[in-house]
Amino acid sequence: MSSSAIELSLKGSYIMATAHLKLLSRFLFGGETRFDGSRKKSLEAAFSSVIKRQEENSSRLPDLDGMKARLKSDREFSVGNEGLLEVAVENLRKNRFKVVIASSLEEAFEAAVSAIGAEKFAVKSKSNITKEMRLVERLSESGIETVETDIGDRVLQLSGERPSHPTGPVSHLGRKAISEIISASSGLDVPADPEAIVGFLKTEIRDAIQKARVGITGANAISASEGSVVIIHNEGNVAEVSRLEKHIIIADSNKIYEDLASALNMVKLQTYYATGSVTTAYINIISGPSRTADIEKKLFYGVHGPKEAVVIIVNRDQQAEWRKESQYCIGCGGCLLECPAYLEKGPRFGSAYKQGGIGVIDSAIKEGMEAAYDNGLYSCLKCGLCKENCPVSIDTPSMIGKIKEEAVKDERLKKRLRPLRLVANSVTFAANARGALGAFSAKGKKTAYFPGCVTTVNTPEIRDAAIKVIEYALGERPSVLEGCCGGAWDSFGFAEEREKGFNEFSKRAEESGAEEIIVSCPHCYEILMERGDRLESAGVLRVLRFSEAVGNAEFIADNGLKAAYHDSCVFGRRYGVYDEPRKALKNAGVEIVEMERTREKAPCCGFPLILREPLSGGPIAQKVADSAISAGAEKLITSACPGCYYAMKRTSGIEVEDISVYLSKKIIKRKEIL
Ligand code: SF4
Ligand code: SF4
């Protein structure tokens, strides 16, 4: 069989596998969950306005990095700190709060019911833990009607939808959708006008507050040394709810901070990352029930505020160390603003009470692997934009990777993960077979080039071009190691197979006698870099990126092409490599025009979703293409990543070419290479 016939049949097996994956995911396992078009637009508009406000206000927080560093160290100190919890409880009690420690949400619910006592009506303000408890629904089942007093939460209470942001829960709903919801629930015709909507809800909520004797709130922070509860809000409702006869505060133990200074640093960051503003309209610091000693120094409780204030602290097991990192989350929603999966899938990506990748992690920890799978474990692109936009730099993508490794061991998910196993199997088999057939010489050179399995099977034009360019830049043809490094298994969490795949690769590398390996695929680069010591034992001393290896070569520079460069998430955000490929392209006469979001903020191409959920993945790639067009680019150049190239090739409106292919056309013909 000729080499091209082999390639065709190997590619065929991969195409069959991916088609199988699409069919299985669509028809057998419920397929792709889509986000309603108008809700998606409303969400995008709401999030864009937050980003814009953040940009406008950034100069008002000149020490943002210092504040973030302080927050990170405060979270590391306080989360899971049982000693600090004891100090907080002691000082809250000194301030006359009644304090209940609940070790589960169930216990917290029972404590709340007991604190409500004989009352049959309550009002509540925004609190994420009460959403997690389904407090309002469960109180109503127990005969205690509870009305949400935040405008957004009240709309959700009427519609029954999932919140789309921790502090802006109806960011996905426009005025028309909201007017329909409240008109349907009230039987009145409430116009689709923001003023009319707010006016209607304000009256309804005010009536409820006047009727209630019990107010329930969450807490943004509890300061241990002062024994105070900090609650931030814009609407003013918390001030009303917390001044009723009885105030019940429900908070997770991870809301405890050492002191008020730490708590206030956090709320400032929470406000900025959630809304783009530097402060909320109100910051309430509550240190016990309302009291006076004005009459003969005799202490009376319940003057203009509550006679009784109860703090229910939910103190759950934080579990393994890496899981603890997810508890550093301050619930600001910053990670959602540019998350490509969230912008496409909306609140279905995440749990019912916590949105996006961090919500998937939270559900894996609290509800198990099946819940994580249902909430979008495999929809996360591991692009790292969430980490970039997080005030605590929570490493969501790497936690998602660890959860996948646990998910594949879960017997209950075995059948549902079969299509993913099949794809990994097909692509590695095809690439390894290609290597075994030996179309390229794999031995005898100091430098080897490793294209990776997806490039070999799916985008061989990158491989062929890269070989040419490397040969040109180095003055000698490299040996070529085809096959898989284990990365295909890694993407889905099959850790055992990944390590087996890497061992086989490392054996081939040793047999090749290469001292350095040039890699074009960013995911292979990551796998190899993370196992540098094992490669060294195989005699491989260096791993180089394609653009690193060829970046200093001289290329034909005669056309002054205006092109946008699409940074790969791994080379960019993971390894901070931005200038190197741009330099190589400039050497070839390219004028780089930067897209609106570029470098650290560069959007993801959506490749992992394109295979499994093409209706969500396709628009993610198209956004990148549209951004390149808006920047005035004539061409969009990808980073030698086979995933980015595959995704971007399927967009419209702009020509897409990979950096390796582009540079291969700019080789200055020299005698010794021809
Ligand atoms: S890694 Fe990317 S897709 Fe995944 S949660 Fe973070 S931003 Fe979203
Ligand atoms: S993960 Fe980070 S950005 Fe996302 S809500 Fe939590 S603290 Fe905010």
XYZ file of C-alpha atoms and ligand atoms in Angstrom:
690
model
C 0.000 0.000 0.000
C 1.293 3.488 -0.811
C 1.974 5.954 1.998
C -0.965 8.186 0.982
C -3.300 5.175 0.890
C -2.156 4.249 4.411
C -2.745 7.806 5.561
C -6.219 7.787 4.063
C -7.228 4.538 5.722
C -5.822 5.637 9.091
C -7.616 8.939 8.833
C -10.767 6.986 7.960
C -10.613 5.094 11.252
C -10.317 8.369 13.152
C -13.197 9.970 11.256
C -15.347 6.910 11.994
C -14.517 7.208 15.679
C -15.315 10.916 15.895
C -18.542 10.413 13.936
C -19.401 7.659 16.395
C -18.741 10.069 19.247
C -21.040 12.696 17.751
C -23.808 10.185 17.132
C -23.548 8.635 20.558
C -23.451 11.946 22.345
C -26.378 13.281 20.341
C -28.733 10.360 20.236
C -27.842 7.953 23.012
C -26.719 10.263 25.777
C -29.046 13.200 25.360
C -26.829 15.111 22.948
C -25.915 18.719 23.127
C -27.694 21.067 25.501
C -28.133 24.452 23.824
C -28.636 27.835 25.357
C -31.644 29.754 24.083
C -30.499 32.417 21.559
C -32.029 35.493 23.217
C -30.775 34.426 26.659
C -27.307 33.943 25.201
C -27.374 37.461 23.750
C -28.568 38.970 27.039
C -25.813 37.147 28.928
C -23.128 38.304 26.488
C -24.351 41.897 26.705
C -24.456 41.810 30.515
C -20.972 40.298 30.779
C -19.526 42.715 28.207
C -20.806 45.625 30.263
C -19.051 44.224 33.366
C -15.768 43.856 31.447
C -16.115 47.407 30.130
C -16.749 48.759 33.632
C -13.752 46.816 34.957
C -11.575 48.441 32.298
C -12.940 51.906 33.109
C -12.423 51.466 36.857
C -9.107 49.620 36.846
C -7.174 52.828 37.609
C -9.232 53.223 40.798
C -7.651 50.035 42.135
C -3.963 50.817 41.544
C -2.790 47.989 43.815
C -5.025 45.306 42.337
C -2.199 42.751 42.261
C -1.349 43.471 45.899
C -5.003 43.070 46.902
C -5.188 39.769 45.028
C -2.003 38.496 46.663
C -3.406 39.381 50.080
C -6.695 37.654 49.282
C -4.898 34.507 48.142
C -2.840 34.298 51.313
C -5.928 35.073 53.439
C -7.807 32.229 51.755
C -4.901 29.838 52.231
C -4.832 30.766 55.897
C -8.538 30.720 56.648
C -10.145 27.967 54.535
C -10.369 24.796 56.602
C -8.759 26.550 59.607
C -10.580 24.992 62.573
C -8.729 27.223 65.058
C -9.984 30.332 63.279
C -13.512 28.926 63.273
C -13.304 28.564 67.065
C -12.133 32.170 67.438
C -14.963 33.361 65.190
C -17.590 31.412 67.147
C -16.272 32.688 70.468
C -16.312 36.329 69.346
C -19.684 36.060 67.590
C -21.113 34.701 70.852
C -19.481 37.513 72.823
C -21.415 39.856 70.521
C -24.661 38.076 71.488
C -25.149 36.159 68.259
C -26.599 32.696 68.734
C -24.220 30.430 66.815
C -25.024 26.994 65.420
C -22.383 24.847 63.718
C -23.905 22.518 61.122
C -21.826 19.742 59.619
C -24.137 19.332 56.617
C -26.721 21.247 54.628
C -29.390 19.065 56.197
C -28.304 20.091 59.679
C -28.223 23.715 58.556
C -31.768 23.411 57.243
C -32.977 21.932 60.526
C -31.241 24.734 62.428
C -32.928 27.323 60.197
C -36.380 25.778 60.737
C -35.785 25.690 64.469
C -34.644 29.339 64.474
C -37.728 30.397 62.488
C -39.849 28.767 65.189
C -43.601 29.265 64.919
C -43.445 31.871 62.131
C -45.013 30.894 58.812
C -43.607 33.686 56.671
C -40.070 34.933 56.039
C -38.121 37.119 53.647
C -34.682 36.380 52.353
C -31.830 38.122 50.560
C -29.181 36.792 48.194
C -27.105 33.873 49.440
C -25.487 31.125 47.437
C -25.419 28.540 50.200
C -29.174 28.840 50.656
C -29.540 28.152 46.920
C -27.426 25.057 47.411
C -29.692 24.061 50.323
C -32.818 24.756 48.228
C -33.852 26.639 51.336
C -36.775 28.579 49.880
C -38.330 25.507 48.242
C -37.803 23.345 51.309
C -39.179 25.965 53.702
C -42.245 26.244 51.530
C -42.640 22.436 51.631
C -42.491 22.790 55.438
C -45.268 25.383 55.389
C -43.049 28.482 55.692
C -43.579 30.808 52.751
C -40.384 32.694 51.938
C -40.049 35.601 49.534
C -36.769 36.509 47.835
C -36.074 40.221 48.188
C -33.330 40.776 45.595
C -34.910 41.819 42.311
C -32.998 39.186 40.306
C -33.582 36.388 42.795
C -37.282 37.225 42.951
C -37.494 36.853 39.152
C -35.773 33.467 39.415
C -38.096 32.441 42.215
C -41.021 33.135 39.894
C -39.469 31.499 36.829
C -37.760 28.496 38.422
C -34.673 28.976 36.215
C -31.065 28.466 37.238
C -29.124 31.648 38.129
C -26.595 32.720 35.511
C -24.184 34.626 37.745
C -23.564 34.556 41.505
C -24.383 38.235 41.991
C -26.336 38.988 38.791
C -28.591 35.926 38.734
C -30.748 37.061 35.792
C -27.921 38.272 33.566
C -29.288 35.898 30.917
C -32.750 37.447 30.872
C -33.699 40.555 28.949
C -36.587 42.883 29.804
C -39.015 41.013 27.527
C -38.339 37.643 29.116
C -38.605 39.128 32.615
C -41.863 40.939 31.871
C -43.318 37.680 30.541
C -42.262 35.830 33.698
C -43.746 38.323 36.140
C -46.863 38.911 34.049
C -47.502 35.162 33.968
C -47.020 34.795 37.723
C -49.033 37.870 38.748
C -51.772 37.685 36.134
C -51.135 41.387 35.416
C -49.737 42.891 32.255
C -46.321 44.174 33.334
C -44.738 46.057 30.396
C -41.280 45.091 29.105
C -39.831 48.264 30.533
C -37.067 48.160 33.185
C -38.664 50.933 35.250
C -42.058 49.249 35.232
C -40.511 45.865 36.069
C -38.457 47.202 38.983
C -41.433 49.276 40.192
C -43.705 46.237 40.210
C -41.212 43.976 41.988
C -40.210 46.694 44.460
C -43.806 47.094 45.634
C -44.309 43.354 45.926
C -41.048 42.930 47.886
C -41.719 45.899 50.166
C -45.119 44.438 51.091
C -43.448 41.120 51.918
C -40.799 42.789 54.099
C -43.472 44.720 55.990
C -45.384 41.531 56.654
C -42.370 39.434 57.779
C -40.910 39.069 61.273
C -38.050 36.810 60.188
C -35.299 37.833 57.769
C -32.785 35.375 56.327
C -29.503 36.468 54.744
C -26.189 34.978 53.793
C -22.849 36.561 54.662
C -20.113 37.701 52.325
C -17.648 37.377 55.177
C -17.397 36.713 58.890
C -14.517 38.439 60.632
C -13.189 36.215 63.391
C -11.388 38.708 65.598
C -14.287 41.205 65.725
C -17.061 38.580 65.676
C -18.830 40.500 62.888
C -20.787 39.571 59.794
C -20.152 41.518 56.574
C -22.865 41.715 53.912
C -22.590 43.772 50.732
C -25.519 44.793 48.550
C -26.711 47.417 46.132
C -30.475 47.371 46.460
C -30.780 48.216 50.162
C -32.930 45.154 50.850
C -30.366 43.500 53.154
C -30.566 46.474 55.511
C -34.343 45.901 55.726
C -34.261 42.108 55.944
C -31.562 42.102 58.620
C -33.542 44.536 60.814
C -36.651 42.393 61.293
C -37.392 40.881 64.708
C -35.275 37.843 64.021
C -32.256 37.777 61.712
C -30.945 34.387 60.589
C -27.579 34.347 58.825
C -26.481 31.198 57.015
C -22.879 30.987 55.834
C -20.269 28.430 54.863
C -17.277 28.215 57.190
C -15.113 29.228 54.227
C -16.529 32.764 54.629
C -14.474 33.285 57.780
C -11.575 35.782 57.614
C -9.073 36.637 60.277
C -10.255 40.226 60.699
C -12.309 43.013 59.171
C -9.374 44.325 57.123
C -9.080 40.968 55.336
C -12.842 40.723 54.940
C -13.066 44.205 53.426
C -10.196 43.498 51.035
C -12.153 40.476 49.835
C -15.470 42.297 49.392
C -13.775 45.029 47.400
C -12.325 42.446 45.030
C -15.576 40.522 44.947
C -17.408 43.682 43.912
C -14.886 44.583 41.216
C -14.772 41.101 39.698
C -18.541 40.651 39.899
C -19.731 44.024 38.658
C -16.753 46.119 37.553
C -17.538 48.707 40.252
C -15.101 49.482 43.049
C -17.698 49.330 45.799
C -21.305 48.343 46.363
C -23.923 50.873 47.454
C -23.986 49.344 50.945
C -21.557 47.430 53.128
C -23.327 46.247 56.289
C -21.141 45.177 59.194
C -23.334 43.519 61.792
C -21.967 42.753 65.245
C -24.902 41.257 67.105
C -28.591 41.989 67.686
C -29.953 45.518 68.045
C -29.585 46.841 71.614
C -29.620 49.877 73.880
C -28.445 50.619 77.404
C -29.638 54.210 77.388
C -32.093 53.740 80.225
C -30.226 53.334 83.509
C -27.518 51.333 81.702
C -29.883 48.382 81.567
C -29.398 46.355 78.372
C -32.443 45.899 76.110
C -32.407 43.871 72.867
C -34.505 44.511 69.773
C -34.717 48.299 69.520
C -34.812 49.296 65.837
C -33.429 45.969 64.676
C -33.569 42.286 65.581
C -33.977 41.059 69.104
C -32.372 37.815 68.111
C -29.587 37.203 65.584
C -28.640 33.626 64.734
C -25.566 32.612 62.737
C -25.649 29.125 61.219
C -22.162 28.140 60.041
C -21.972 25.179 57.695
C -18.651 23.475 58.337
C -18.199 20.644 55.848
C -15.208 18.421 55.295
C -12.893 20.207 52.821
C -11.421 16.863 51.727
C -8.219 16.440 49.718
C -5.725 19.295 49.425
C -6.335 20.026 45.716
C -10.069 20.114 46.343
C -9.472 22.668 49.070
C -8.385 25.122 46.377
C -11.934 25.188 45.022
C -13.058 26.449 48.441
C -10.905 29.552 47.969
C -13.609 30.725 45.581
C -15.244 33.971 46.735
C -18.212 33.619 44.381
C -17.542 36.707 42.280
C -18.307 35.157 38.889
C -15.213 36.741 37.292
C -14.375 33.361 35.789
C -17.628 33.338 33.824
C -17.158 36.605 31.979
C -14.957 35.207 29.220
C -15.451 31.471 29.663
C -16.169 30.281 26.114
C -18.080 27.215 27.258
C -20.244 29.246 29.623
C -21.013 31.921 27.054
C -22.217 29.207 24.677
C -23.966 26.879 27.091
C -25.115 29.251 29.827
C -26.138 28.027 33.287
C -26.298 24.420 32.062
C -22.494 24.512 32.329
C -22.075 24.313 36.092
C -24.309 23.182 38.902
C -27.734 24.512 39.836
C -26.157 26.842 42.389
C -22.626 27.494 41.115
C -21.916 28.375 37.525
C -19.175 27.433 35.056
C -16.108 25.256 35.558
C -15.860 26.005 39.283
C -19.498 24.872 39.546
C -18.636 21.587 37.828
C -15.816 21.093 40.345
C -18.097 21.950 43.236
C -20.696 19.447 42.070
C -18.031 16.739 41.640
C -16.910 17.264 45.224
C -20.344 17.576 46.763
C -22.561 15.417 44.547
C -20.200 13.005 42.799
C -18.875 12.259 39.338
C -22.186 11.624 37.600
C -23.397 15.075 38.629
C -20.133 16.589 37.384
C -20.564 14.800 34.054
C -24.153 16.033 33.728
C -23.073 19.560 34.635
C -20.533 19.749 31.799
C -17.292 18.120 32.957
C -16.407 17.404 29.335
C -17.610 20.800 28.093
C -14.707 22.593 29.780
C -12.072 23.485 27.200
C -9.298 23.729 29.799
C -8.428 27.046 28.175
C -7.475 28.803 31.418
C -9.425 32.012 30.778
C -11.200 31.471 34.095
C -7.918 31.352 35.998
C -6.801 34.513 34.230
C -9.976 36.317 35.345
C -10.077 34.992 38.907
C -9.011 37.228 41.824
C -7.691 34.136 43.625
C -6.152 32.590 40.460
C -8.004 29.349 41.107
C -6.630 26.727 38.740
C -9.962 25.462 37.453
C -8.566 23.695 34.353
C -6.142 21.575 36.304
C -8.811 20.639 38.865
C -11.131 19.706 35.986
C -8.322 17.449 34.700
C -8.061 15.734 38.092
C -11.817 15.256 38.288
C -11.831 13.641 34.839
C -9.230 11.196 36.134
C -11.639 10.246 38.918
C -14.647 10.207 36.596
C -13.120 7.578 34.299
C -12.749 5.259 37.301
C -16.412 5.627 38.234
C -18.285 2.472 37.228
C -21.525 4.422 36.772
C -19.935 6.526 34.038
C -18.268 3.670 32.216
C -20.896 3.367 29.495
C -21.243 7.099 28.995
C -17.485 7.532 28.620
C -17.157 4.717 26.103
C -17.265 7.046 23.049
C -14.383 9.097 24.468
C -12.331 5.969 25.051
C -13.070 4.927 21.489
C -11.853 8.247 20.072
C -8.634 8.187 22.122
C -8.073 4.577 21.108
C -8.628 5.273 17.412
C -6.407 8.311 17.196
C -3.526 6.738 19.120
C -3.837 3.487 17.181
C -3.825 5.348 13.863
C -0.821 7.497 14.797
C 1.183 4.640 16.317
C 0.492 2.484 13.257
C 1.644 5.341 11.055
C 4.879 5.506 13.072
C 5.363 1.729 12.885
C 5.024 1.841 9.106
C 8.044 4.107 9.090
C 7.224 6.611 6.348
C 9.817 8.929 7.914
C 13.200 8.035 9.271
C 12.885 7.914 13.054
C 16.516 7.367 13.965
C 20.041 8.599 13.794
C 19.658 12.357 14.279
C 20.487 14.540 17.253
C 17.210 16.369 16.666
C 13.853 14.675 16.279
C 10.536 16.244 15.380
C 7.394 14.948 17.076
C 4.147 16.000 15.358
C 1.799 14.252 17.831
C -1.102 11.950 17.073
C -3.810 14.489 16.240
C -1.499 16.280 13.801
C -0.468 13.006 12.185
C -3.999 11.766 11.754
C -5.996 14.923 11.363
C -3.798 17.723 10.024
C -0.786 16.071 8.334
C -0.185 19.299 6.407
C 1.175 20.795 9.656
C 3.525 17.838 10.060
C 4.804 18.003 6.474
C 5.299 21.772 6.584
C 6.974 21.665 10.006
C 9.500 19.055 8.808
C 10.405 21.303 5.869
C 10.787 24.426 8.007
C 12.816 22.664 10.701
C 15.116 21.203 8.056
C 15.532 24.682 6.595
C 16.170 26.388 9.944
C 18.531 23.729 11.300
C 20.240 22.919 8.019
C 19.534 19.231 8.529
C 16.459 17.064 8.240
C 15.307 15.909 11.708
C 14.266 12.366 12.363
C 10.502 12.109 12.804
C 8.835 10.347 15.718
C 5.257 9.568 14.811
C 2.781 8.185 17.314
C 1.128 9.351 20.505
C 2.748 10.656 23.697
C -0.300 9.753 25.785
C -1.869 13.185 25.324
C -4.922 11.856 23.481
C -5.810 9.894 26.621
C -4.992 12.821 28.870
C -7.675 15.075 27.364
C -10.373 12.701 28.595
C -8.810 11.822 31.955
C -7.551 8.300 31.171
C -4.439 8.679 33.315
C -3.327 5.060 33.271
C -3.449 4.891 29.471
C -1.736 8.295 29.242
C 1.218 7.088 31.294
C 1.390 3.849 29.302
C 1.319 5.899 26.086
C 4.056 8.161 27.380
C 6.260 5.212 28.355
C 5.945 3.803 24.840
C 6.747 7.199 23.366
C 9.732 7.641 25.631
C 11.021 4.210 24.562
C 10.750 5.249 20.915
C 12.531 8.508 21.713
C 15.360 6.581 23.367
C 15.650 4.226 20.406
C 15.828 7.204 18.058
C 18.984 8.443 19.793
C 17.682 12.026 19.710
C 18.981 14.494 22.275
C 16.349 17.103 21.573
C 12.753 16.918 20.419
C 10.926 19.679 18.580
C 7.196 19.690 19.189
C 4.529 21.555 17.231
C 1.420 20.501 19.176
C 1.028 22.478 22.427
C -0.695 19.611 24.223
C 2.175 17.227 23.416
C 4.567 19.942 24.588
C 2.769 20.056 27.943
C 2.876 16.260 28.313
C 6.595 16.144 27.492
C 7.525 19.127 29.669
C 5.706 17.677 32.667
C 7.704 14.461 32.266
C 11.080 16.030 31.539
C 12.918 13.862 34.070
C 11.655 10.665 32.444
C 12.645 11.959 29.013
C 16.070 12.810 30.338
C 16.496 9.185 31.417
C 15.709 8.305 27.789
C 18.556 10.580 26.674
C 16.365 13.515 25.596
C 17.839 16.626 27.131
C 15.666 19.320 25.589
C 12.128 19.818 24.358
C 11.665 22.755 22.000
C 8.582 24.404 20.616
C 8.373 24.633 16.837
C 8.514 28.450 16.872
C 11.401 28.359 19.347
C 13.380 26.082 17.047
C 12.782 27.990 13.823
C 12.159 31.529 15.084
C 15.607 32.884 14.239
C 15.661 31.643 10.671
C 15.539 34.108 7.820
C 12.488 33.810 5.590
C 11.373 35.474 2.381
C 9.953 38.768 3.572
C 8.416 40.433 0.625
C 4.659 40.713 0.960
C 3.804 42.716 4.114
C 0.779 40.532 4.788
C -1.532 41.801 7.571
C -2.329 38.791 9.692
C -3.753 38.073 13.127
C -2.030 35.413 15.205
C -4.213 33.094 17.273
C -2.406 32.224 20.509
C -2.882 28.652 21.662
C -4.186 28.442 25.238
C -1.355 26.109 26.282
C 1.620 27.908 24.707
C 0.091 31.233 25.781
C -1.584 31.192 29.167
C 0.112 27.989 30.379
C 3.700 28.756 29.273
C 3.581 32.515 28.619
C 4.900 32.169 25.055
C 3.600 35.091 23.001
C 6.484 36.915 21.334
C 8.308 33.921 19.901
C 5.817 32.951 17.130
C 5.156 36.621 16.365
C 8.883 37.130 15.894
C 9.084 34.183 13.476
C 6.188 35.593 11.472
C 7.721 39.076 11.461
C 10.893 37.485 10.083
C 8.733 36.358 7.194
C 7.427 39.873 6.595
C 4.071 39.479 8.314
C 2.566 42.577 9.863
C 0.809 41.263 12.965
C -2.476 42.963 13.755
C -3.622 42.186 17.282
C -7.202 41.119 17.946
C -9.231 42.911 20.635
C -8.594 40.100 23.145
C -5.060 38.873 22.634
C -2.095 37.265 24.409
C -3.137 36.449 28.057
C -6.733 37.317 27.169
C -6.776 35.502 23.822
C -9.985 33.537 23.283
C -9.979 29.760 22.917
C -10.739 28.139 19.534
C -13.265 25.736 21.074
C -11.698 22.627 19.499
C -12.514 20.117 22.252
C -16.188 21.084 22.027
C -16.277 20.994 18.240
C -16.087 17.194 18.174
C -18.549 16.478 20.900
C -20.841 19.497 20.845
C -20.366 21.130 17.441
C -23.297 23.519 17.846
C -21.504 25.107 20.805
C -17.931 24.628 19.570
C -18.486 26.125 16.099
C -19.575 29.593 17.295
C -16.599 29.736 19.701
C -14.196 29.382 16.766
C -16.198 31.801 14.638
C -15.850 34.482 17.341
C -12.063 34.269 16.958
C -12.349 34.575 13.180
C -14.725 37.547 13.525
C -12.323 39.212 15.914
C -9.471 38.806 13.403
C -11.654 40.317 10.676
C -12.561 43.273 12.939
C -8.855 43.834 13.606
C -8.335 44.274 9.859
C -6.456 41.008 9.300
C -6.299 39.472 5.829
C -5.376 36.097 7.242
C -5.607 34.276 10.561
C -2.501 32.306 11.455
C -2.725 29.463 13.969
C -0.045 28.246 16.339
C 0.864 24.786 14.938
C -1.778 23.360 17.270
C -3.765 20.781 15.283
C -6.857 21.513 17.370
C -6.785 25.271 16.741
C -6.126 24.712 13.040
C -8.943 22.160 12.739
C -11.364 24.492 14.540
C -10.384 27.671 12.726
C -10.438 26.016 9.297
C -14.151 25.492 9.819
C -14.891 29.193 10.249
C -15.898 31.604 7.523
C -14.963 35.111 6.434
C -11.182 34.862 6.650
C -8.434 32.677 5.248
C -6.827 30.464 7.890
C -3.325 29.076 7.652
C -1.076 27.396 10.168
C 2.245 29.035 11.086
C 4.155 25.959 9.885
C 2.423 25.966 6.506
C 2.866 29.712 6.112
C 6.578 29.597 6.953
C 7.132 26.587 4.678
C 6.117 28.816 1.766
C 8.617 31.482 2.813
C 11.721 29.349 2.719
C 14.613 30.964 0.900
C 15.672 28.247 -1.471
C 19.209 27.193 -0.754
C 21.175 24.667 -2.679
C 21.866 22.248 0.155
C 18.158 21.908 0.948
C 16.764 21.678 -2.561
S -10.910 26.303 31.380
Fe -11.955 27.591 29.840
S -13.825 26.461 29.347
Fe -13.030 25.577 31.262
S -14.090 26.694 32.869
Fe -12.164 27.755 32.499
S -12.680 29.365 31.007
Fe -14.343 27.882 30.986
S -13.461 30.706 40.708
Fe -12.495 32.687 41.021
S -13.464 34.017 39.518
Fe -14.771 32.206 39.698
S -16.310 32.786 41.189
Fe -14.647 31.771 42.281
S -13.285 33.418 42.966
Fe -14.623 34.276 41.410
